[in-house]
Amino acid sequence: MSYGPNIVDMWRRSADYVVKILNGAKPADMPIEQPSRLELVINLKQAKALGITVPPGVLLQADEVIQ
């Protein structure tokens, strides 16, 4: 089970920072941004191997379920 920022979104945001820096912005003057979207990923195969039962309510909230 993993709950964290979406990696693809983080790469997109970092590309925006690179463009701003290449256009002359000073990195020290740029604000630090927090992820705006977090995702929940559940690996059912690993949970089963560990003998863990994941409640159906948690599975419904997951953004991705690995079978």
Short mmCIF file of N, CA and C in Angstrom, two decimals:
data_model
loop_
_atom_site.label_atom_id
_atom_site.label_comp_id
_atom_site.label_asym_id
_atom_site.label_seq_id
_atom_site.Cartn_x
_atom_site.Cartn_y
_atom_site.Cartn_z
N MET A 1 0.85 -1.16 0.00
CA MET A 1 0.00 0.00 0.00
C MET A 1 0.90 1.23 0.00
N SER A 2 0.57 2.16 -0.85
CA SER A 2 1.35 3.38 -0.97
C SER A 2 0.41 4.58 -1.09
N TYR A 3 0.71 5.63 -0.35
CA TYR A 3 -0.07 6.86 -0.43
C TYR A 3 0.93 8.00 -0.60
N GLY A 4 0.91 8.61 -1.79
CA GLY A 4 1.88 9.66 -2.04
C GLY A 4 1.55 10.43 -3.29
N PRO A 5 2.44 11.33 -3.67
CA PRO A 5 2.19 12.17 -4.84
C PRO A 5 2.25 11.36 -6.13
N ASN A 6 1.55 11.84 -7.13
CA ASN A 6 1.56 11.25 -8.45
C ASN A 6 2.88 11.61 -9.11
N ILE A 7 3.66 10.61 -9.47
CA ILE A 7 5.00 10.83 -10.02
C ILE A 7 4.95 11.57 -11.36
N VAL A 8 3.98 11.25 -12.20
CA VAL A 8 3.86 11.91 -13.51
C VAL A 8 3.60 13.40 -13.31
N ASP A 9 2.72 13.75 -12.38
CA ASP A 9 2.45 15.16 -12.09
C ASP A 9 3.70 15.87 -11.58
N MET A 10 4.49 15.18 -10.76
CA MET A 10 5.72 15.79 -10.24
C MET A 10 6.70 16.08 -11.37
N TRP A 11 6.81 15.18 -12.35
CA TRP A 11 7.70 15.42 -13.50
C TRP A 11 7.23 16.61 -14.31
N ARG A 12 5.92 16.72 -14.49
CA ARG A 12 5.38 17.86 -15.24
C ARG A 12 5.69 19.17 -14.53
N ARG A 13 5.50 19.20 -13.23
CA ARG A 13 5.77 20.42 -12.46
C ARG A 13 7.26 20.77 -12.50
N SER A 14 8.11 19.75 -12.43
CA SER A 14 9.55 20.03 -12.48
C SER A 14 9.93 20.59 -13.85
N ALA A 15 9.27 20.14 -14.91
CA ALA A 15 9.54 20.69 -16.24
C ALA A 15 9.17 22.17 -16.30
N ASP A 16 8.08 22.55 -15.63
CA ASP A 16 7.71 23.97 -15.56
C ASP A 16 8.79 24.79 -14.88
N TYR A 17 9.38 24.25 -13.82
CA TYR A 17 10.46 24.93 -13.12
C TYR A 17 11.67 25.10 -14.03
N VAL A 18 12.01 24.06 -14.78
CA VAL A 18 13.16 24.13 -15.69
C VAL A 18 12.95 25.23 -16.73
N VAL A 19 11.74 25.30 -17.28
CA VAL A 19 11.44 26.33 -18.28
C VAL A 19 11.60 27.72 -17.68
N LYS A 20 11.10 27.91 -16.47
CA LYS A 20 11.22 29.22 -15.82
C LYS A 20 12.68 29.59 -15.59
N ILE A 21 13.48 28.62 -15.16
CA ILE A 21 14.90 28.88 -14.91
C ILE A 21 15.62 29.20 -16.22
N LEU A 22 15.30 28.46 -17.27
CA LEU A 22 15.93 28.73 -18.56
C LEU A 22 15.53 30.08 -19.14
N ASN A 23 14.36 30.57 -18.72
CA ASN A 23 13.91 31.89 -19.17
C ASN A 23 14.42 33.01 -18.28
N GLY A 24 15.28 32.69 -17.30
CA GLY A 24 15.93 33.73 -16.52
C GLY A 24 15.49 33.87 -15.08
N ALA A 25 14.54 33.09 -14.62
CA ALA A 25 14.11 33.19 -13.22
C ALA A 25 15.21 32.66 -12.29
N LYS A 26 15.33 33.28 -11.13
CA LYS A 26 16.31 32.83 -10.14
C LYS A 26 15.68 31.71 -9.30
N PRO A 27 16.32 30.56 -9.20
CA PRO A 27 15.76 29.46 -8.40
C PRO A 27 15.47 29.85 -6.96
N ALA A 28 16.29 30.73 -6.38
CA ALA A 28 16.09 31.14 -4.99
C ALA A 28 14.80 31.94 -4.81
N ASP A 29 14.32 32.58 -5.88
CA ASP A 29 13.11 33.38 -5.80
C ASP A 29 11.85 32.60 -6.13
N MET A 30 11.99 31.36 -6.56
CA MET A 30 10.82 30.56 -6.95
C MET A 30 10.22 29.87 -5.72
N PRO A 31 8.89 29.83 -5.64
CA PRO A 31 8.26 29.22 -4.47
C PRO A 31 8.38 27.70 -4.50
N ILE A 32 8.38 27.12 -3.32
CA ILE A 32 8.35 25.66 -3.20
C ILE A 32 6.89 25.24 -3.28
N GLU A 33 6.61 24.25 -4.10
CA GLU A 33 5.23 23.80 -4.28
C GLU A 33 5.03 22.43 -3.63
N GLN A 34 3.88 22.27 -3.03
CA GLN A 34 3.48 20.98 -2.47
C GLN A 34 2.65 20.23 -3.51
N PRO A 35 2.67 18.90 -3.49
CA PRO A 35 1.83 18.16 -4.43
C PRO A 35 0.36 18.49 -4.18
N SER A 36 -0.37 18.69 -5.26
CA SER A 36 -1.78 19.03 -5.12
C SER A 36 -2.67 17.80 -5.17
N ARG A 37 -2.12 16.68 -5.63
CA ARG A 37 -2.90 15.45 -5.75
C ARG A 37 -2.08 14.28 -5.22
N LEU A 38 -2.67 13.53 -4.32
CA LEU A 38 -2.04 12.32 -3.79
C LEU A 38 -2.83 11.11 -4.29
N GLU A 39 -2.15 9.99 -4.43
CA GLU A 39 -2.85 8.80 -4.90
C GLU A 39 -2.57 7.62 -3.97
N LEU A 40 -3.55 6.73 -3.91
CA LEU A 40 -3.46 5.52 -3.10
C LEU A 40 -3.34 4.34 -4.04
N VAL A 41 -2.27 3.56 -3.88
CA VAL A 41 -2.05 2.36 -4.69
C VAL A 41 -1.98 1.17 -3.75
N ILE A 42 -2.72 0.12 -4.08
CA ILE A 42 -2.75 -1.08 -3.24
C ILE A 42 -2.31 -2.28 -4.07
N ASN A 43 -1.37 -3.05 -3.55
CA ASN A 43 -0.89 -4.26 -4.20
C ASN A 43 -1.55 -5.46 -3.53
N LEU A 44 -2.62 -5.97 -4.14
CA LEU A 44 -3.35 -7.08 -3.54
C LEU A 44 -2.55 -8.38 -3.55
N LYS A 45 -1.72 -8.56 -4.57
CA LYS A 45 -0.91 -9.77 -4.65
C LYS A 45 0.03 -9.86 -3.45
N GLN A 46 0.69 -8.74 -3.13
CA GLN A 46 1.60 -8.73 -1.98
C GLN A 46 0.84 -8.83 -0.67
N ALA A 47 -0.31 -8.18 -0.59
CA ALA A 47 -1.12 -8.26 0.63
C ALA A 47 -1.53 -9.70 0.89
N LYS A 48 -1.92 -10.40 -0.17
CA LYS A 48 -2.32 -11.81 -0.02
C LYS A 48 -1.13 -12.66 0.44
N ALA A 49 0.06 -12.39 -0.13
CA ALA A 49 1.26 -13.14 0.26
C ALA A 49 1.60 -12.91 1.73
N LEU A 50 1.27 -11.73 2.24
CA LEU A 50 1.54 -11.41 3.66
C LEU A 50 0.39 -11.81 4.57
N GLY A 51 -0.69 -12.31 3.99
CA GLY A 51 -1.85 -12.71 4.79
C GLY A 51 -2.69 -11.54 5.27
N ILE A 52 -2.67 -10.44 4.54
CA ILE A 52 -3.42 -9.24 4.92
C ILE A 52 -4.68 -9.14 4.08
N THR A 53 -5.79 -8.91 4.73
CA THR A 53 -7.05 -8.71 4.03
C THR A 53 -7.33 -7.21 3.97
N VAL A 54 -7.50 -6.71 2.76
CA VAL A 54 -7.78 -5.28 2.57
C VAL A 54 -9.30 -5.10 2.51
N PRO A 55 -9.86 -4.25 3.37
CA PRO A 55 -11.31 -4.04 3.38
C PRO A 55 -11.81 -3.48 2.04
N PRO A 56 -13.01 -3.89 1.63
CA PRO A 56 -13.57 -3.41 0.36
C PRO A 56 -13.69 -1.89 0.28
N GLY A 57 -13.96 -1.23 1.39
CA GLY A 57 -14.07 0.22 1.40
C GLY A 57 -12.77 0.90 1.04
N VAL A 58 -11.66 0.31 1.47
CA VAL A 58 -10.35 0.86 1.14
C VAL A 58 -10.05 0.64 -0.34
N LEU A 59 -10.43 -0.53 -0.85
CA LEU A 59 -10.22 -0.82 -2.27
C LEU A 59 -11.00 0.15 -3.16
N LEU A 60 -12.17 0.55 -2.73
CA LEU A 60 -12.98 1.48 -3.51
C LEU A 60 -12.35 2.87 -3.56
N GLN A 61 -11.61 3.23 -2.54
CA GLN A 61 -10.97 4.55 -2.49
C GLN A 61 -9.64 4.59 -3.23
N ALA A 62 -9.09 3.41 -3.56
CA ALA A 62 -7.77 3.35 -4.19
C ALA A 62 -7.81 3.89 -5.62
N ASP A 63 -6.76 4.62 -6.00
CA ASP A 63 -6.61 5.10 -7.36
C ASP A 63 -6.15 3.99 -8.29
N GLU A 64 -5.36 3.05 -7.75
CA GLU A 64 -4.87 1.92 -8.53
C GLU A 64 -4.81 0.70 -7.65
N VAL A 65 -5.26 -0.44 -8.18
CA VAL A 65 -5.19 -1.71 -7.46
C VAL A 65 -4.39 -2.67 -8.33
N ILE A 66 -3.29 -3.17 -7.79
CA ILE A 66 -2.45 -4.11 -8.51
C ILE A 66 -2.92 -5.51 -8.12
N GLN A 67 -3.30 -6.26 -9.13
CA GLN A 67 -3.84 -7.60 -8.87
C GLN A 67 -2.70 -8.55 -8.72
#
